[in-house]
XYZ file of C-alpha atoms in Angstrom:
91
model
C -13.685 -3.071 -5.396
C -9.921 -3.003 -4.806
C -9.228 -4.030 -8.394
C -11.542 -1.231 -9.599
C -9.557 1.352 -7.615
C -6.290 -0.105 -8.856
C -7.429 -0.113 -12.492
C -8.486 3.542 -12.151
C -5.188 4.320 -10.380
C -7.022 5.758 -7.412
C -5.154 5.996 -4.114
C -5.359 2.569 -2.491
C -4.004 2.199 1.026
C -3.666 -0.254 3.896
C -2.085 -0.491 7.330
C -0.913 -3.569 9.230
C -2.852 -6.735 8.334
C -4.988 -4.761 5.867
C -2.075 -5.036 3.454
C -2.947 -8.716 3.077
C -6.269 -7.734 1.471
C -4.367 -5.750 -1.170
C -2.068 -8.725 -1.763
C -4.969 -11.187 -2.036
C -6.667 -8.873 -4.525
C -3.536 -9.047 -6.682
C -2.642 -5.372 -6.308
C 0.877 -5.924 -4.989
C 2.277 -8.286 -7.620
C 5.775 -7.080 -8.413
C 5.399 -4.039 -6.154
C 7.232 -3.022 -3.002
C 5.071 -3.116 0.132
C 5.333 -3.354 3.886
C 3.155 -5.172 6.403
C 3.120 -5.867 10.138
C 6.484 -7.561 10.799
C 5.147 -10.997 11.644
C 6.618 -13.875 9.641
C 3.197 -15.234 8.634
C 2.086 -11.853 7.250
C 5.369 -11.302 5.425
C 5.120 -14.755 3.868
C 1.495 -14.117 2.865
C 2.223 -10.957 0.896
C 5.368 -12.470 -0.641
C 3.397 -15.540 -1.730
C 1.016 -13.167 -3.524
C 3.860 -11.557 -5.471
C 4.678 -8.529 -3.306
C 8.239 -7.430 -2.711
C 8.410 -7.090 1.068
C 10.419 -4.127 2.346
C 10.877 -3.850 6.144
C 9.921 -0.178 6.439
C 7.385 1.938 8.301
C 5.627 3.114 5.118
C 6.042 2.286 1.422
C 4.509 4.205 -1.465
C 4.459 2.591 -4.898
C 2.588 4.694 -7.417
C -0.936 5.079 -6.051
C -0.600 2.305 -3.441
C 0.533 3.132 0.099
C 1.181 0.482 2.753
C 2.203 0.873 6.397
C 3.547 -1.712 8.807
C 1.689 -0.647 11.957
C -0.890 1.811 13.254
C 1.929 3.515 15.167
C 3.039 4.837 11.773
C -0.356 6.424 11.051
C 0.936 10.001 10.950
C 3.688 9.161 8.459
C 1.211 6.985 6.531
C -1.215 9.921 6.303
C 1.508 12.198 4.934
C 2.258 9.657 2.189
C -1.445 9.314 1.350
C -1.773 13.101 1.084
C 1.205 13.201 -1.305
C -0.384 10.523 -3.502
C -3.694 12.423 -3.583
C -1.957 15.717 -4.385
C 0.046 14.089 -7.172
C -3.129 12.595 -8.632
C -4.796 16.029 -8.593
C -1.811 17.542 -10.420
C -1.982 14.863 -13.112
C -5.710 15.430 -13.601
C -5.139 18.929 -14.933
């Protein structure tokens, strides 16, 4: 399902450890992303080709990742921007 969203360039998002699912699905290869700042999680997404950036939220095209649930409000604002941009491109 994640690859289907990615192929269609639909907004695809994850917070905290959920970012690992995106990495395991191959969606983060060569892309900047953030994840919960635990060494094991950072190593996991890097091993799957992601470029780890220690930030609260990262937006790369239609993919938005956040490090922790504490960043949910900022994360939501990024997701809204991605959705709005997609709507603009549809017309």
